[in-house]
Amino acid sequence: MKNPPLHLASEIFPTLSDGQGPLTAAHPLEGDDQLLDAYSKTIAAVVNRVAPSVVNIRVQSDARGQGGGSGFVIARDGFILTNSHVVQGARELEVTLHDGHVAPARLVGADPETDLAVIRIDAGDVQHVRLGDSSRIRVGQIAVAVGSPYGFQQTVTAGIVSALGRSMRSES
C-alpha cells in the first residue's frame, strides 16, 4: 500500500483556498504526493552520487583517547576534507572508505579558525567529489548533509539554507 503524503499542520494553514476546510490528510493539496516523491528522489540521487566519497575517520590521541568523525575525499589521490576538531591532537588516524577498506591517514594541515583540516591516505584512484562554488548558494535552497559519524555509514539529513555570510566565534 502506498504511504499517504505528508501535509502541513492545519494550525499553520487553517483552510484551503477553495473553502473545503482545514488542510489535513483528508484534504491533501493537489500534487503533494508528486512533489514529495520528487523531493525524495532528489535527496536519494544526491546521496547515491556523493556517498562513495564519504569516509569515517577514527582518531587516537593521547589527550582524548579514541574518537572520530566524518570527512569526504576531495581528490582521487587520497586527500580528504574534514573538521579540524575531529583530528585535533591526533596521534593516529585511520580512514574507513565507503567500500569498507581501511587505511592509515596522516594530517596534511588544519585551520582551527575555520574548523577545517585535510588528511591524506595512500590509496590509488579513490572515488572523490568536486567542491562546488559557494558563491552560487542562495537562501532557500535545499542543503543535503551526508556523513559517517560514529562509524555509521550513510547518515543523511536535509534542510534549507537559511542565511548566508554568518560567522561563528571559534575557541581561538
mmCIF file of C-alpha atoms in Angstrom:
data_model
loop_
_atom_site.group_PDB
_atom_site.id
_atom_site.type_symbol
_atom_site.label_atom_id
_atom_site.label_comp_id
_atom_site.label_asym_id
_atom_site.label_seq_id
_atom_site.Cartn_x
_atom_site.Cartn_y
_atom_site.Cartn_z
ATOM 1 C CA MET A 1 0.000 0.000 0.000
ATOM 2 C CA LYS A 2 1.339 3.422 -0.927
ATOM 3 C CA ASN A 3 2.052 5.728 2.022
ATOM 4 C CA PRO A 4 -0.184 8.793 2.095
ATOM 5 C CA PRO A 5 1.603 12.102 1.501
ATOM 6 C CA LEU A 6 2.602 14.286 4.446
ATOM 7 C CA HIS A 7 0.798 17.587 4.857
ATOM 8 C CA LEU A 8 1.325 20.863 6.621
ATOM 9 C CA ALA A 9 -0.306 21.348 10.000
ATOM 10 C CA SER A 10 -3.787 22.820 9.848
ATOM 11 C CA GLU A 11 -2.795 25.347 12.508
ATOM 12 C CA ILE A 12 -0.371 26.951 10.047
ATOM 13 C CA PHE A 13 -2.741 26.955 7.087
ATOM 14 C CA PRO A 14 -6.205 26.747 8.652
ATOM 15 C CA THR A 15 -8.251 26.446 5.462
ATOM 16 C CA LEU A 16 -7.723 25.647 1.830
ATOM 17 C CA SER A 17 -8.268 28.455 -0.641
ATOM 18 C CA ASP A 18 -11.162 26.538 -2.207
ATOM 19 C CA GLY A 19 -13.057 26.679 1.113
ATOM 20 C CA GLN A 20 -13.053 22.890 1.598
ATOM 21 C CA GLY A 21 -11.915 23.083 5.204
ATOM 22 C CA PRO A 22 -8.652 22.513 7.042
ATOM 23 C CA LEU A 23 -5.535 21.187 5.338
ATOM 24 C CA THR A 24 -5.370 17.581 6.554
ATOM 25 C CA ALA A 25 -4.721 14.124 5.163
ATOM 26 C CA ALA A 26 -8.404 14.107 4.190
ATOM 27 C CA HIS A 27 -7.837 17.301 2.144
ATOM 28 C CA PRO A 28 -4.371 16.992 0.564
ATOM 29 C CA LEU A 29 -3.021 19.700 -1.664
ATOM 30 C CA GLU A 30 -3.219 18.577 -5.257
ATOM 31 C CA GLY A 31 0.134 17.216 -6.381
ATOM 32 C CA ASP A 32 1.598 16.846 -2.857
ATOM 33 C CA ASP A 33 2.489 13.208 -3.386
ATOM 34 C CA GLN A 34 4.287 14.004 -6.654
ATOM 35 C CA LEU A 35 6.196 16.897 -5.037
ATOM 36 C CA LEU A 36 7.285 14.816 -2.065
ATOM 37 C CA ASP A 37 8.232 11.915 -4.312
ATOM 38 C CA ALA A 38 10.348 14.250 -6.486
ATOM 39 C CA TYR A 39 11.980 15.704 -3.341
ATOM 40 C CA SER A 40 12.751 12.192 -2.054
ATOM 41 C CA LYS A 41 14.196 11.153 -5.406
ATOM 42 C CA THR A 42 16.397 14.258 -5.453
ATOM 43 C CA ILE A 43 17.771 13.562 -1.975
ATOM 44 C CA ALA A 44 18.380 9.892 -2.864
ATOM 45 C CA ALA A 45 20.194 10.916 -6.067
ATOM 46 C CA VAL A 46 22.468 13.265 -4.112
ATOM 47 C CA VAL A 47 23.248 10.510 -1.603
ATOM 48 C CA ASN A 48 23.966 7.981 -4.346
ATOM 49 C CA ARG A 49 26.289 10.452 -6.025
ATOM 50 C CA VAL A 50 28.355 11.535 -3.006
ATOM 51 C CA ALA A 51 28.171 8.561 -0.598
ATOM 52 C CA PRO A 52 31.100 6.691 -2.215
ATOM 53 C CA SER A 53 33.313 9.680 -1.284
ATOM 54 C CA VAL A 54 32.208 9.912 2.353
ATOM 55 C CA VAL A 55 34.594 8.390 4.887
ATOM 56 C CA ASN A 56 34.667 7.616 8.571
ATOM 57 C CA ILE A 57 37.740 8.816 10.440
ATOM 58 C CA ARG A 58 38.931 7.066 13.588
ATOM 59 C CA VAL A 59 41.251 9.164 15.739
ATOM 60 C CA GLN A 60 43.563 8.036 18.532
ATOM 61 C CA SER A 61 45.002 10.827 20.687
ATOM 62 C CA ASP A 62 46.835 10.999 23.978
ATOM 63 C CA ALA A 63 44.584 13.681 25.444
ATOM 64 C CA ARG A 64 41.133 12.499 24.306
ATOM 65 C CA GLY A 65 41.623 8.781 23.781
ATOM 66 C CA GLN A 66 39.689 7.401 20.836
ATOM 67 C CA GLY A 67 37.258 9.489 18.812
ATOM 68 C CA GLY A 68 36.280 10.126 15.254
ATOM 69 C CA GLY A 69 34.183 11.869 12.705
ATOM 70 C CA SER A 70 33.369 12.147 9.027
ATOM 71 C CA GLY A 71 35.102 13.515 6.009
ATOM 72 C CA PHE A 72 34.953 13.277 2.254
ATOM 73 C CA VAL A 73 37.512 12.532 -0.412
ATOM 74 C CA ILE A 74 38.255 15.641 -2.495
ATOM 75 C CA ALA A 75 40.975 14.237 -4.790
ATOM 76 C CA ARG A 76 41.447 10.813 -6.351
ATOM 77 C CA ASP A 77 44.930 10.565 -4.837
ATOM 78 C CA GLY A 78 43.540 10.372 -1.297
ATOM 79 C CA PHE A 79 43.124 13.923 0.037
ATOM 80 C CA ILE A 80 40.221 14.119 2.491
ATOM 81 C CA LEU A 81 38.492 17.208 3.885
ATOM 82 C CA THR A 82 37.249 17.015 7.466
ATOM 83 C CA ASN A 83 36.853 19.230 10.521
ATOM 84 C CA SER A 84 39.856 20.466 12.455
ATOM 85 C CA HIS A 85 38.238 19.482 15.759
ATOM 86 C CA VAL A 86 37.994 15.866 14.543
ATOM 87 C CA VAL A 87 41.757 15.487 14.052
ATOM 88 C CA GLN A 88 42.990 17.906 16.733
ATOM 89 C CA GLY A 89 45.734 16.258 18.817
ATOM 90 C CA ALA A 90 45.626 13.042 16.785
ATOM 91 C CA ARG A 91 48.436 10.575 17.350
ATOM 92 C CA GLU A 92 46.966 8.097 14.888
ATOM 93 C CA LEU A 93 44.381 8.472 12.100
ATOM 94 C CA GLU A 94 42.560 5.679 10.312
ATOM 95 C CA VAL A 95 40.038 6.092 7.496
ATOM 96 C CA THR A 96 37.299 3.666 6.503
ATOM 97 C CA LEU A 97 36.170 4.131 2.921
ATOM 98 C CA HIS A 98 32.654 3.542 1.627
ATOM 99 C CA ASP A 99 33.605 0.047 0.415
ATOM 100 C CA GLY A 100 34.896 -0.933 3.870
ATOM 101 C CA HIS A 101 38.595 -0.583 3.009
ATOM 102 C CA VAL A 102 40.569 0.744 5.997
ATOM 103 C CA ALA A 103 43.699 2.852 5.505
ATOM 104 C CA PRO A 104 46.033 4.765 7.785
ATOM 105 C CA ALA A 105 45.970 8.525 7.256
ATOM 106 C CA ARG A 106 48.243 11.442 8.024
ATOM 107 C CA LEU A 107 47.420 15.044 8.779
ATOM 108 C CA VAL A 108 48.317 17.392 5.933
ATOM 109 C CA GLY A 109 47.095 20.605 7.546
ATOM 110 C CA ALA A 110 44.482 22.070 9.847
ATOM 111 C CA ASP A 111 42.945 25.502 10.380
ATOM 112 C CA PRO A 112 41.196 25.727 13.758
ATOM 113 C CA GLU A 113 39.831 29.198 12.882
ATOM 114 C CA THR A 114 37.639 27.729 10.117
ATOM 115 C CA ASP A 115 37.438 24.254 11.714
ATOM 116 C CA LEU A 116 38.769 22.653 8.527
ATOM 117 C CA ALA A 117 41.500 20.070 8.079
ATOM 118 C CA VAL A 118 42.969 17.980 5.284
ATOM 119 C CA ILE A 119 44.229 14.456 5.827
ATOM 120 C CA ARG A 120 45.590 12.010 3.268
ATOM 121 C CA ILE A 121 45.523 8.290 2.722
ATOM 122 C CA ASP A 122 47.814 6.410 0.380
ATOM 123 C CA ALA A 123 45.252 4.959 -1.969
ATOM 124 C CA GLY A 124 45.145 4.946 -5.708
ATOM 125 C CA ASP A 125 42.221 6.424 -7.587
ATOM 126 C CA VAL A 126 39.622 6.678 -4.838
ATOM 127 C CA GLN A 127 36.128 7.988 -5.542
ATOM 128 C CA HIS A 128 36.072 11.728 -4.877
ATOM 129 C CA VAL A 129 33.727 14.697 -5.036
ATOM 130 C CA ARG A 130 34.408 18.034 -6.639
ATOM 131 C CA LEU A 131 33.998 21.069 -4.422
ATOM 132 C CA GLY A 132 31.228 23.399 -5.534
ATOM 133 C CA ASP A 133 31.150 27.148 -5.961
ATOM 134 C CA SER A 134 29.854 28.617 -2.709
ATOM 135 C CA SER A 135 29.074 31.934 -4.408
ATOM 136 C CA ARG A 136 26.192 30.172 -6.180
ATOM 137 C CA ILE A 137 24.409 29.185 -2.955
ATOM 138 C CA ARG A 138 21.136 31.035 -2.344
ATOM 139 C CA VAL A 139 18.903 31.333 0.708
ATOM 140 C CA GLY A 140 16.029 28.889 0.362
ATOM 141 C CA GLN A 141 17.964 26.181 -1.491
ATOM 142 C CA ILE A 142 17.900 22.622 -0.225
ATOM 143 C CA ALA A 143 21.068 21.503 1.549
ATOM 144 C CA VAL A 144 21.912 17.817 1.996
ATOM 145 C CA ALA A 145 24.475 16.575 4.515
ATOM 146 C CA VAL A 146 25.859 13.062 4.104
ATOM 147 C CA GLY A 147 28.203 11.780 6.762
ATOM 148 C CA SER A 148 29.608 8.812 8.583
ATOM 149 C CA PRO A 149 29.707 9.821 12.251
ATOM 150 C CA TYR A 150 30.316 7.274 14.994
ATOM 151 C CA GLY A 151 31.051 4.656 12.328
ATOM 152 C CA PHE A 152 27.543 4.799 10.882
ATOM 153 C CA GLN A 153 27.555 4.793 7.112
ATOM 154 C CA GLN A 154 25.221 6.947 5.082
ATOM 155 C CA THR A 155 23.854 9.245 7.738
ATOM 156 C CA VAL A 156 21.783 11.754 5.790
ATOM 157 C CA THR A 157 19.894 14.880 6.677
ATOM 158 C CA ALA A 158 18.408 17.652 4.591
ATOM 159 C CA GLY A 159 17.453 21.213 5.312
ATOM 160 C CA ILE A 160 17.149 24.658 3.852
ATOM 161 C CA VAL A 161 19.872 27.277 3.518
ATOM 162 C CA SER A 162 18.533 29.839 5.975
ATOM 163 C CA ALA A 163 21.159 32.569 5.689
ATOM 164 C CA LEU A 164 24.477 33.472 4.096
ATOM 165 C CA GLY A 165 27.522 35.308 5.377
ATOM 166 C CA ARG A 166 27.155 34.417 9.032
ATOM 167 C CA SER A 167 30.197 33.536 11.089
ATOM 168 C CA MET A 168 30.706 31.993 14.482
ATOM 169 C CA ARG A 169 33.368 32.680 17.057
ATOM 170 C CA SER A 170 35.968 29.948 17.362
ATOM 171 C CA GLU A 171 37.687 28.797 20.529
ATOM 172 C CA SER A 172 40.839 30.635 19.482
#
